[in-house]
PDB file of C-alpha atoms and ligand atoms in Angstrom:
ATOM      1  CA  UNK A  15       0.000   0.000   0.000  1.00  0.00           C
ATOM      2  CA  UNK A  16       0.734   3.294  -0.912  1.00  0.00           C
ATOM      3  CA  UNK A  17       1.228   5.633   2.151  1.00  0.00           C
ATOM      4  CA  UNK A  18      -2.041   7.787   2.317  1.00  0.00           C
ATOM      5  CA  UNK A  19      -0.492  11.789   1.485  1.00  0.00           C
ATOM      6  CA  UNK A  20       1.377   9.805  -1.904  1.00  0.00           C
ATOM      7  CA  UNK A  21      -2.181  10.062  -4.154  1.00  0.00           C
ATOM      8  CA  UNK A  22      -2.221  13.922  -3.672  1.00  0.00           C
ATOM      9  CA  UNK A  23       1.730  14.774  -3.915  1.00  0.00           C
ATOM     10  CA  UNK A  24       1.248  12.707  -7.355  1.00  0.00           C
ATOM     11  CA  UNK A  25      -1.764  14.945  -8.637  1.00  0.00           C
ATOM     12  CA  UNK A  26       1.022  17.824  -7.927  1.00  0.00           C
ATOM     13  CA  UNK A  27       3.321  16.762  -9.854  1.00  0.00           C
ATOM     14  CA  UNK A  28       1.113  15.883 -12.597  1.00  0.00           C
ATOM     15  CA  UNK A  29      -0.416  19.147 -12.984  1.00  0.00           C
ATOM     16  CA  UNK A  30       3.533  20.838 -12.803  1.00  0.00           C
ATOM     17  CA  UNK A  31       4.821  18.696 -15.753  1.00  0.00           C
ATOM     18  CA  UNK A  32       1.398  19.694 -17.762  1.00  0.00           C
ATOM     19  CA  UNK A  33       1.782  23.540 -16.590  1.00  0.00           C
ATOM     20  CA  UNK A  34       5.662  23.132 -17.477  1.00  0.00           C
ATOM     21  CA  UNK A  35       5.359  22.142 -20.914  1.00  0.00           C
ATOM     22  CA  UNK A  36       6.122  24.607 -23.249  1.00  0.00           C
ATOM     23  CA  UNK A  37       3.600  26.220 -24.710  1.00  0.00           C
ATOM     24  CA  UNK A  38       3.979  27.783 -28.379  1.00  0.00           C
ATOM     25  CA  UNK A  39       5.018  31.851 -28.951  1.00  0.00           C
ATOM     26  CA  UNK A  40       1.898  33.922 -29.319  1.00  0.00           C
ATOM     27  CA  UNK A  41       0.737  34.675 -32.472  1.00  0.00           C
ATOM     28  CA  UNK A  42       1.651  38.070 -34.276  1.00  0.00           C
ATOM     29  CA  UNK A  43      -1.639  39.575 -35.385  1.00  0.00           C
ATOM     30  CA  UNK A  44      -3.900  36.870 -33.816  1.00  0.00           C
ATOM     31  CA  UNK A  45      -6.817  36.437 -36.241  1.00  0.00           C
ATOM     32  CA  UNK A  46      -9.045  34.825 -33.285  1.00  0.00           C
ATOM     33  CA  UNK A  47      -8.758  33.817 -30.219  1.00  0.00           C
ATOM     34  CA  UNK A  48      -7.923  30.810 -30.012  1.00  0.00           C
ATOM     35  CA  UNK A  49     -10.423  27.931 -28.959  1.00  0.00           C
ATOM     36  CA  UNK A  50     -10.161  24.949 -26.600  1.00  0.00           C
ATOM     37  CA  UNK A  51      -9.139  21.472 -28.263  1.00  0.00           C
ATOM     38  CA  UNK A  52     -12.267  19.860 -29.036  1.00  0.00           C
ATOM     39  CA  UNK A  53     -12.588  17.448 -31.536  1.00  0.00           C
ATOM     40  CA  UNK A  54      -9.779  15.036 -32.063  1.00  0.00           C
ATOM     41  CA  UNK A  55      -7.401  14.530 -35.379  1.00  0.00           C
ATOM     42  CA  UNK A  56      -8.322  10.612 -34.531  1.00  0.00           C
ATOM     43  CA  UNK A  57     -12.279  11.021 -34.765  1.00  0.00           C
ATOM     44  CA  UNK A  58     -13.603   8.600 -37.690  1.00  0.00           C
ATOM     45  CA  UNK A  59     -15.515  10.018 -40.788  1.00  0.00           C
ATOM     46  CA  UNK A  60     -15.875   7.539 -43.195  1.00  0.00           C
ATOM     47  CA  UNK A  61     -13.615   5.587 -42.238  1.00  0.00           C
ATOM     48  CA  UNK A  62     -10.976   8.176 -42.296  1.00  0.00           C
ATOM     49  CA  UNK A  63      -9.108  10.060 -39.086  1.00  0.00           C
ATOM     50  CA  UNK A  64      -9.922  13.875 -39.695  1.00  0.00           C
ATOM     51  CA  UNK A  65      -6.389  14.486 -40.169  1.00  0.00           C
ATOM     52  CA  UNK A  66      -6.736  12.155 -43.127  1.00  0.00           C
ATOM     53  CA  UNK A  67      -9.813  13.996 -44.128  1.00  0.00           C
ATOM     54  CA  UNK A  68      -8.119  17.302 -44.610  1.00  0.00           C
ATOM     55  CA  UNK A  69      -4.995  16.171 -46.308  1.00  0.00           C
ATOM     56  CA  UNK A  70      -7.723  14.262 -48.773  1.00  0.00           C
ATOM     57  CA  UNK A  71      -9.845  17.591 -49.424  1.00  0.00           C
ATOM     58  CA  UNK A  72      -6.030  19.774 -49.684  1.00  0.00           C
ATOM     59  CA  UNK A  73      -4.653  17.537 -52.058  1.00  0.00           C
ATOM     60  CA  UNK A  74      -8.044  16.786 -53.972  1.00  0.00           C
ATOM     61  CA  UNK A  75      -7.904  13.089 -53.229  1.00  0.00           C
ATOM     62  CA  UNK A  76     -11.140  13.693 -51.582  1.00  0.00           C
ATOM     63  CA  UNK A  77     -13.740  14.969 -54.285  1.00  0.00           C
ATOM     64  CA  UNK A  78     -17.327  16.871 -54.399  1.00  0.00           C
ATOM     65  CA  UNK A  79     -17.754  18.081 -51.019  1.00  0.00           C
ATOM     66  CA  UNK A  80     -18.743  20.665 -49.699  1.00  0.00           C
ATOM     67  CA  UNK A  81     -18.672  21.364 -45.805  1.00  0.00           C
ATOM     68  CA  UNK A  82     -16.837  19.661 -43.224  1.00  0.00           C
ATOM     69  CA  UNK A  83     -18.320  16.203 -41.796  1.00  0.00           C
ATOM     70  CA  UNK A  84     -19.977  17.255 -38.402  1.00  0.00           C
ATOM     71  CA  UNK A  85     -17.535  14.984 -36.096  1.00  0.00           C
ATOM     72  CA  UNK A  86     -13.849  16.906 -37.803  1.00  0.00           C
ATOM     73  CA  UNK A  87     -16.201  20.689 -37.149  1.00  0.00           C
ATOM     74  CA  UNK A  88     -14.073  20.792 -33.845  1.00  0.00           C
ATOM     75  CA  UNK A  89     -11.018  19.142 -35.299  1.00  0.00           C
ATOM     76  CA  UNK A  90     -11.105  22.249 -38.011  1.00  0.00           C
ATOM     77  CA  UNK A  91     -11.811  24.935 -35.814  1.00  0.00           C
ATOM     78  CA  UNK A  92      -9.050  24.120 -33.699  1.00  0.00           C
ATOM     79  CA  UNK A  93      -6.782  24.162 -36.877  1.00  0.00           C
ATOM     80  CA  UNK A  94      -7.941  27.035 -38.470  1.00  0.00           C
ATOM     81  CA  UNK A  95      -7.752  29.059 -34.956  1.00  0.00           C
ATOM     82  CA  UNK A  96      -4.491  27.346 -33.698  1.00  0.00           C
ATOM     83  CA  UNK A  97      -0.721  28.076 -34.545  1.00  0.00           C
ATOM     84  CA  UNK A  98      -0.321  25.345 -37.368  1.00  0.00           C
ATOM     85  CA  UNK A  99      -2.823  27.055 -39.549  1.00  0.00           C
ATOM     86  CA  UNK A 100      -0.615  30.152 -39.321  1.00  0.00           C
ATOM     87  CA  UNK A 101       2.094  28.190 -40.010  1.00  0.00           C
ATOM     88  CA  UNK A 102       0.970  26.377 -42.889  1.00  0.00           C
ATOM     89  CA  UNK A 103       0.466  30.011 -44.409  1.00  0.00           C
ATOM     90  CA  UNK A 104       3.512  31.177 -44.293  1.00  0.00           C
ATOM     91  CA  UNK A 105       5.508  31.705 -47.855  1.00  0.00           C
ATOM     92  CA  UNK A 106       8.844  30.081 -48.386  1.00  0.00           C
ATOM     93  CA  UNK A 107      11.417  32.338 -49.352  1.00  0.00           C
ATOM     94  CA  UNK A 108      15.391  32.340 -50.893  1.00  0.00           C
ATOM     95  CA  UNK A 109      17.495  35.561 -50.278  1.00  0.00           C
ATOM     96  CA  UNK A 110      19.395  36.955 -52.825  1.00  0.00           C
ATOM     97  CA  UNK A 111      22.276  39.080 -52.131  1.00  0.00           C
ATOM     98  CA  UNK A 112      22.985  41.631 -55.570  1.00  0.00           C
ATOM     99  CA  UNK A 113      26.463  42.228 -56.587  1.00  0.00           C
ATOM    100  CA  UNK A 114      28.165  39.253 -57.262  1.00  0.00           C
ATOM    101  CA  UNK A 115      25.655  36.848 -56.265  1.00  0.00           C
ATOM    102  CA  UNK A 116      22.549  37.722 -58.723  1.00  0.00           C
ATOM    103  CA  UNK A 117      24.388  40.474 -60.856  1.00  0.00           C
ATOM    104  CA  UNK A 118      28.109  40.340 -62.075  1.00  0.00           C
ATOM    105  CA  UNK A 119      30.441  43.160 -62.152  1.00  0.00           C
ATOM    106  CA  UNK A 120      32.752  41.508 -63.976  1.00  0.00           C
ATOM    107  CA  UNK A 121      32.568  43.605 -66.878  1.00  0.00           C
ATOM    108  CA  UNK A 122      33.521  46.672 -64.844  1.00  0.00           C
ATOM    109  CA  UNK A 123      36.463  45.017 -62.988  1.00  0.00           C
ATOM    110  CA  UNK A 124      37.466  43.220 -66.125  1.00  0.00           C
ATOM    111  CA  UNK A 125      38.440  46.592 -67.557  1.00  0.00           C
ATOM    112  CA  UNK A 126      39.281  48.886 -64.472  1.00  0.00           C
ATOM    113  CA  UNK A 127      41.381  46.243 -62.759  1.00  0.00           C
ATOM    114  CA  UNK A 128      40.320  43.819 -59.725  1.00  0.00           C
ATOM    115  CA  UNK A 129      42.749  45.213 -56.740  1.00  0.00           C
ATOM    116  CA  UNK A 130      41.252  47.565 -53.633  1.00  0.00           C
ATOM    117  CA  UNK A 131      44.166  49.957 -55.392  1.00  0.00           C
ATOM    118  CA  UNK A 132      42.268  50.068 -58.677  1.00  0.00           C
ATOM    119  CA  UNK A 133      39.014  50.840 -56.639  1.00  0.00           C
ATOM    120  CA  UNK A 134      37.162  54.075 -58.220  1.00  0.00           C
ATOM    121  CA  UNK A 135      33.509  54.611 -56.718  1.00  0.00           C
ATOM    122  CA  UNK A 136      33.115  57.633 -58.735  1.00  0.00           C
ATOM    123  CA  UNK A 137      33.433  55.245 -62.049  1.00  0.00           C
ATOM    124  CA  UNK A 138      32.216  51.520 -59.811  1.00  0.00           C
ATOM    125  CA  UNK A 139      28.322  54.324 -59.402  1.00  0.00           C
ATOM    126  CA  UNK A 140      28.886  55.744 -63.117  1.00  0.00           C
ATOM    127  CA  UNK A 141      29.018  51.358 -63.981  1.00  0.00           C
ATOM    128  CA  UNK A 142      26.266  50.812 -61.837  1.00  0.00           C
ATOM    129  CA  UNK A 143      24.105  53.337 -63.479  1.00  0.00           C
ATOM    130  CA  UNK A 144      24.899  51.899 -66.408  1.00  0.00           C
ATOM    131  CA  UNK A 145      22.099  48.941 -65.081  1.00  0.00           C
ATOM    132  CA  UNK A 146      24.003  46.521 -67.838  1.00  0.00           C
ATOM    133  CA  UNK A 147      25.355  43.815 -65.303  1.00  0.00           C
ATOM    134  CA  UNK A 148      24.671  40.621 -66.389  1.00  0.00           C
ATOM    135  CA  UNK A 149      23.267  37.325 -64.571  1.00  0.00           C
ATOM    136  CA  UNK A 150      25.145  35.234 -62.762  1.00  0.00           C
ATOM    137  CA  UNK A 151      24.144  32.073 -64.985  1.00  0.00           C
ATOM    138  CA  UNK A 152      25.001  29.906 -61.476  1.00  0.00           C
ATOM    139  CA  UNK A 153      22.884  31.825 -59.464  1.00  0.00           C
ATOM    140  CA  UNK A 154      20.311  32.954 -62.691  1.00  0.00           C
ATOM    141  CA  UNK A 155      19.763  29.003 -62.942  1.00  0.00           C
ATOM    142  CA  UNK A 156      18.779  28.788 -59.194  1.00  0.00           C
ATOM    143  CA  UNK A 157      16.817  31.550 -59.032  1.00  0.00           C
ATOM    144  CA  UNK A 158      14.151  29.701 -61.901  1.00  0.00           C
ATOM    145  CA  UNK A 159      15.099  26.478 -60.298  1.00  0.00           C
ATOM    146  CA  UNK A 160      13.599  27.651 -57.147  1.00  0.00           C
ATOM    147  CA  UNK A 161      10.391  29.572 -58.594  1.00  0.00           C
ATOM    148  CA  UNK A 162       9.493  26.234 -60.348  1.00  0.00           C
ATOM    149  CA  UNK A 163       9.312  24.841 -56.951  1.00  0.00           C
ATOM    150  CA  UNK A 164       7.101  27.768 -55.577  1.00  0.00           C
ATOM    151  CA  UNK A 165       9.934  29.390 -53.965  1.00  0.00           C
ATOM    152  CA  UNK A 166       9.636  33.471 -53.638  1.00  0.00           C
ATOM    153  CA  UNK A 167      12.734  35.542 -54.687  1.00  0.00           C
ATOM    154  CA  UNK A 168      13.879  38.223 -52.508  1.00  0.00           C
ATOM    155  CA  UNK A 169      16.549  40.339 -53.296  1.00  0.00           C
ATOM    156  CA  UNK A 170      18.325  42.278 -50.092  1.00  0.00           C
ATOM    157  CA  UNK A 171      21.268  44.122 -51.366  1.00  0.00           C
ATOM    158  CA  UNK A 172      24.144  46.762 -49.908  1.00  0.00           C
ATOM    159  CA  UNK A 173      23.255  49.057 -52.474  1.00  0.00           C
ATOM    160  CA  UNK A 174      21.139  52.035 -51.226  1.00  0.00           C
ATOM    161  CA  UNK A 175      17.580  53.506 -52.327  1.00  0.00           C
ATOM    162  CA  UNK A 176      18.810  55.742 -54.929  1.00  0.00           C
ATOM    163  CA  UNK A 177      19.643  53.048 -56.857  1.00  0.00           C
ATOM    164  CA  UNK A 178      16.006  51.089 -57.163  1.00  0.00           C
ATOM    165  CA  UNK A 179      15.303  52.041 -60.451  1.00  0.00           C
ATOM    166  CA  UNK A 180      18.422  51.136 -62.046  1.00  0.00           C
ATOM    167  CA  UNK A 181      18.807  48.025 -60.088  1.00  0.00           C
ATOM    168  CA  UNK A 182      15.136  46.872 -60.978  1.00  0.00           C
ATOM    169  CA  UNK A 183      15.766  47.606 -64.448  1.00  0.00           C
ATOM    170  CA  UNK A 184      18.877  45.685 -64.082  1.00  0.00           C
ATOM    171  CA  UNK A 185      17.738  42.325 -62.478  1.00  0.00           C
ATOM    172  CA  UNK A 186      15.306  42.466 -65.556  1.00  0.00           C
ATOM    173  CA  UNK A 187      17.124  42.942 -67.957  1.00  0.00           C
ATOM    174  CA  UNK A 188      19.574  39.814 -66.528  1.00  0.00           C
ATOM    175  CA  UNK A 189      16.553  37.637 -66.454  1.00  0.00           C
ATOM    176  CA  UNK A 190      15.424  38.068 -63.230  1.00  0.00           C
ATOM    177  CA  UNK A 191      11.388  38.449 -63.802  1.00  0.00           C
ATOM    178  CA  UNK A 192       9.697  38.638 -60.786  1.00  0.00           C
ATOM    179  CA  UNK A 193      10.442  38.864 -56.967  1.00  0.00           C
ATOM    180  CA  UNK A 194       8.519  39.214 -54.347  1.00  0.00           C
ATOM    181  CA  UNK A 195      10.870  41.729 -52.335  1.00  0.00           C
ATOM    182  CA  UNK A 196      13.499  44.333 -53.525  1.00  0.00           C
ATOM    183  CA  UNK A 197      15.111  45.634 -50.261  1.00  0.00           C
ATOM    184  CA  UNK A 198      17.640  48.193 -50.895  1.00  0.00           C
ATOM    185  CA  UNK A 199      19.583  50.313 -48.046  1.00  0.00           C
ATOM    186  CA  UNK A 200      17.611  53.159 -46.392  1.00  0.00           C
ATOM    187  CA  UNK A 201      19.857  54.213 -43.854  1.00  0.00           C
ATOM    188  CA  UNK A 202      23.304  53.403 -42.589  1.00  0.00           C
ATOM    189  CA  UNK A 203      24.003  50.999 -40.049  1.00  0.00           C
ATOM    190  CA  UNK A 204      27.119  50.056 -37.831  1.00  0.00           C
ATOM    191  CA  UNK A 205      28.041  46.721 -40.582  1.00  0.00           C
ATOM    192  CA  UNK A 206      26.836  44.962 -43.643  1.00  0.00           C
ATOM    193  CA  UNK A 207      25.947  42.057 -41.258  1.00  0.00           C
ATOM    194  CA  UNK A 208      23.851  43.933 -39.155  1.00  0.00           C
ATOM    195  CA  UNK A 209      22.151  45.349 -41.997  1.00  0.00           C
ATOM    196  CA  UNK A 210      21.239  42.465 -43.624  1.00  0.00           C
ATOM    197  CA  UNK A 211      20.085  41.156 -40.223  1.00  0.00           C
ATOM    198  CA  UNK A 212      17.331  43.741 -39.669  1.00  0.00           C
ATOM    199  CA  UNK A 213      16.286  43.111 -42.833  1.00  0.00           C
ATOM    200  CA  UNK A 214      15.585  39.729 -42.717  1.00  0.00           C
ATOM    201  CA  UNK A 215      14.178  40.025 -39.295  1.00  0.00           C
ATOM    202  CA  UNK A 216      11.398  41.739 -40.903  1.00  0.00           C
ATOM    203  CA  UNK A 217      10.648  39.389 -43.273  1.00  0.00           C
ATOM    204  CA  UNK A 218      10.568  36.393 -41.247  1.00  0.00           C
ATOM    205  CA  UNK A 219       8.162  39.088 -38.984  1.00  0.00           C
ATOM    206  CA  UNK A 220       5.756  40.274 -41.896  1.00  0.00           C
ATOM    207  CA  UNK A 221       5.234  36.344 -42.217  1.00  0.00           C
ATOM    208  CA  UNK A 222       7.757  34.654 -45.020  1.00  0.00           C
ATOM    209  CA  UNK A 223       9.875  31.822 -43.584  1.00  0.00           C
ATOM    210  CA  UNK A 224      13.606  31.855 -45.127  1.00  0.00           C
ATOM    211  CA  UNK A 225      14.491  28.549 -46.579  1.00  0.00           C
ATOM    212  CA  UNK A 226      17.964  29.568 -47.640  1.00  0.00           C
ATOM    213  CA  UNK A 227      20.050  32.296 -48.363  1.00  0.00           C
ATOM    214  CA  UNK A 228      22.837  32.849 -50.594  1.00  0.00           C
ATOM    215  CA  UNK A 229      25.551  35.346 -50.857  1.00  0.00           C
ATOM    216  CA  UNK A 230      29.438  36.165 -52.118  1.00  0.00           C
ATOM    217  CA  UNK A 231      30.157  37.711 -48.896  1.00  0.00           C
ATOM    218  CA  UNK A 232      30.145  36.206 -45.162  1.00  0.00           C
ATOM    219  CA  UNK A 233      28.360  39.369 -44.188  1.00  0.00           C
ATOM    220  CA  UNK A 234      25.247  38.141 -46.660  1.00  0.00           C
ATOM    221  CA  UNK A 235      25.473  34.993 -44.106  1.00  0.00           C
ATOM    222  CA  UNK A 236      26.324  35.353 -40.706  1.00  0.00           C
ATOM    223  CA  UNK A 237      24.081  37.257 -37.909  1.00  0.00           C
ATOM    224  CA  UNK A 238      20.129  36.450 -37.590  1.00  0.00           C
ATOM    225  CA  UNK A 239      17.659  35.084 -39.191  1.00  0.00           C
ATOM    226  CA  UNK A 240      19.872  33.428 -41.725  1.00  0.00           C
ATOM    227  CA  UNK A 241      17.422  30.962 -43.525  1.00  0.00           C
ATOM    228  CA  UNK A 242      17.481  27.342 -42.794  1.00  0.00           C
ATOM    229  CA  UNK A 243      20.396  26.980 -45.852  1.00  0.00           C
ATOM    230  CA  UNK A 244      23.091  29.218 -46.269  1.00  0.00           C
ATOM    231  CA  UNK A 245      25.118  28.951 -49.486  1.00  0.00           C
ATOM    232  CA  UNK A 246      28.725  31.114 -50.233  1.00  0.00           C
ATOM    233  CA  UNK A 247      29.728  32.331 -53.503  1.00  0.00           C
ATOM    234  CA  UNK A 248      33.344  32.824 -54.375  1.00  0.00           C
ATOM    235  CA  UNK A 249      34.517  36.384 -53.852  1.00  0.00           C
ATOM    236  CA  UNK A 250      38.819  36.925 -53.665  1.00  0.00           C
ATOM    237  CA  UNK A 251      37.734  40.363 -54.762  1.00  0.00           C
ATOM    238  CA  UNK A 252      36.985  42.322 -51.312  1.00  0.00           C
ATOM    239  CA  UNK A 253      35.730  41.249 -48.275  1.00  0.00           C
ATOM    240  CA  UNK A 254      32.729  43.559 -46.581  1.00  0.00           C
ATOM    241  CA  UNK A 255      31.955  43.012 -42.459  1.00  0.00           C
TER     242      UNK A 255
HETATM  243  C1  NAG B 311      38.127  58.276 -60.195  1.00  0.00           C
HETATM  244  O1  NAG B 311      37.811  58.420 -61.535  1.00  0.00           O
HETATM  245  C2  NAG B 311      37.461  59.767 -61.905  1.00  0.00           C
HETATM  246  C3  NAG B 311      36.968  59.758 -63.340  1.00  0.00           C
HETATM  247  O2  NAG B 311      37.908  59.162 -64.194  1.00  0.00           O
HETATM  248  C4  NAG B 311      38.658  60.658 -61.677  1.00  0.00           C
HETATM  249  O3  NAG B 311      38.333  62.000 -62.025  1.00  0.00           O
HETATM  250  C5  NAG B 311      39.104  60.556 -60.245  1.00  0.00           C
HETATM  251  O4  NAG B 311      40.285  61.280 -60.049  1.00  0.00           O
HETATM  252  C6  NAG B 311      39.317  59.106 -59.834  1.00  0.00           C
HETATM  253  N1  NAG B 311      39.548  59.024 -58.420  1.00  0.00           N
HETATM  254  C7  NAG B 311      40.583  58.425 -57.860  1.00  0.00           C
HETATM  255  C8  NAG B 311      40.655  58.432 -56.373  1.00  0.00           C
HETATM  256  O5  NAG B 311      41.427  57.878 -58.540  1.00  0.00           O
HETATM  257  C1  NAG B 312      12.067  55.709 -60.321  1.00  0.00           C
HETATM  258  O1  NAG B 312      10.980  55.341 -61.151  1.00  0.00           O
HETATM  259  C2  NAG B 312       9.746  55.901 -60.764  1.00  0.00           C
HETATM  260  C3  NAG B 312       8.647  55.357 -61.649  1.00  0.00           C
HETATM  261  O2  NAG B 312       9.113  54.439 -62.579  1.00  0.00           O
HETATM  262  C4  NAG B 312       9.843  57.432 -60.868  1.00  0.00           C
HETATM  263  O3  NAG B 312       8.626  57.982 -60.443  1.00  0.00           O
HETATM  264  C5  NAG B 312      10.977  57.926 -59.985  1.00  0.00           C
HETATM  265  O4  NAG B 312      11.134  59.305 -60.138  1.00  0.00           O
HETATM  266  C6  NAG B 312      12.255  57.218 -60.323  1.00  0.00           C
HETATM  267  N1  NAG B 312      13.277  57.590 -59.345  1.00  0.00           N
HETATM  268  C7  NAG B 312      14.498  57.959 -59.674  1.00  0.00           C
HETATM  269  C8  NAG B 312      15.422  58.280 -58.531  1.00  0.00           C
HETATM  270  O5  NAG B 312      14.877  57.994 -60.816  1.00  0.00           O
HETATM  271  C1  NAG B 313      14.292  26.788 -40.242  1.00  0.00           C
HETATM  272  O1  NAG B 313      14.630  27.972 -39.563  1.00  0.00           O
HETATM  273  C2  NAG B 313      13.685  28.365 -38.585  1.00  0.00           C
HETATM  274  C3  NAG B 313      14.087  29.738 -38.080  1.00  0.00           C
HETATM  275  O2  NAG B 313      15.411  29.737 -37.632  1.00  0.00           O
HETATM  276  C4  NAG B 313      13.593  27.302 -37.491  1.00  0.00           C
HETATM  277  O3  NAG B 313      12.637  27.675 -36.537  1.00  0.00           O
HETATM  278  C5  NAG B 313      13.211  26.003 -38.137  1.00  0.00           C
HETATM  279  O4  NAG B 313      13.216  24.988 -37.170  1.00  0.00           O
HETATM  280  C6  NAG B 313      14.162  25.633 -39.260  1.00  0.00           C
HETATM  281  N1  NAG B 313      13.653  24.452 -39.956  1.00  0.00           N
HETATM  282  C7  NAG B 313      14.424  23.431 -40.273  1.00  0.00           C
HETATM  283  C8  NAG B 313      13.731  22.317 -41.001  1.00  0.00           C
HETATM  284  O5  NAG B 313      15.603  23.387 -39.997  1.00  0.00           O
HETATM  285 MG1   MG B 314      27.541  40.776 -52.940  1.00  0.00          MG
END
């Protein structure tokens, strides 16, 4: 026999562990509040668990209907006002740094010289005006690689605000069609990895997730909110912290 003051101490700890487990982050922007679990992914509607209901009505295995079966109504709710709904929403995204990652400036260095020495931002601006940098075909070949597979594009590069128009007309004109962010510099901050940092911060905030990243320099890398993949281009040509 169990000594009588055990049953209690056991109901303690119980409720502890359950109160201890963590709980997910709140939601940004909660759409609802979010109800009680009721209705179980297990419940049976013909024949199926509900879980296996919805994944037959996403993927259209599951034809010609048109509400949800009364016993998954609680199952659904819970989904549509829980965290993996939220999740499930979320877009997939690839970063792209600019200059040597998406556009080459070979061209320019090809004729002015590749050492710091030969460095001229008076004629490197005059190039970039220019907007006739080609593709990376490495990187141009990703980018469609990845927007066959649903994958958003979104460009974050050193270069600052004065220089959207050109640089738009430029990824164009590469072969760069469509993206789903062009984020340029604004204002100046302490390094190019804290920079790029913010940025992405807010992205992963306004609701993208960052599947990978790619970039010539480690500064295009390292920090926050890298993206799941990280992938470095060759660059013996300058480094940029
Ligand atoms: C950069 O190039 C411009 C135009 O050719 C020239 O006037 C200027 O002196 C150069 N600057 C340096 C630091 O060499
Ligand atoms: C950029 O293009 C927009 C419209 O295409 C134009 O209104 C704006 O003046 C341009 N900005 C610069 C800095 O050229
Ligand atoms: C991808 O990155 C996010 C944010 O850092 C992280 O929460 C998630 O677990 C990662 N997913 C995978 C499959 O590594
Ligand atoms: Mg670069």
């Amino acid at each position: 026999m169990w000594p009588v003051g055990f049953l209690p101490l056991l109901l303690l700890v119980a409720i502890w562990v359950t109160q201890s487990q963590s709980s997910p982050p709140p939601l940004t922007h909660q759409i609802h509040l979010l109800r009680p679990l009721s209705g179980s992914a297990g419940e049976a509607v013909y024949g199926l668990s509900c879980l296996s209901w919805r994944l037959g009505v996403e993927t259209h295995n599951v034809i010609g209907w048109s509400t949800i079966p009364g016993k998954c109504e609680g199952y659904v709710g819970h989904y549509m006002l829980g965290h993996q709904y939220r999740a499930d929403s979320k877009v997939d995204v690839w970063i792209f740094d600019t200059d040597e990652t998406s556009l080459s400036n070979l061209p320019y260095y090809a004729r002015h010289g590749f050492g710091v020495e030969k460095y001229n931002s008076t004629l490197f601006n005059a190039w970039v005006e220019e907007g006739k940098a080609p593709a990376l075909p490495e990187t141009l070949r990703l980018y469609k690689k990845l927007q066959s597979l649903g994958i958003k594009p979104v460009f974050i590069t050193g270069r600052t605000e004065d220089q959207r128009n050109v640089t738009k007309s430029n990824l164009l004109r590469a072969g760069y069609h469509s993206w789903e962010k062009l984020v340029l510099k604004a204002s100046s901050y302490p390094t190019a990895v804290a920079y790029k940092s913010s940025q992405r911060e807010q992205i992963e905030k306004s609701g993208y997730r960052i599947i990978g990243n790619i970039g010539d320099q480690w500064s295009d890398l390292l920090g926050s909110h890298a993206g799941n993949r990280t992938f470095k281009l060759p660059d013996p040509m300058y480094y940029i912290s």
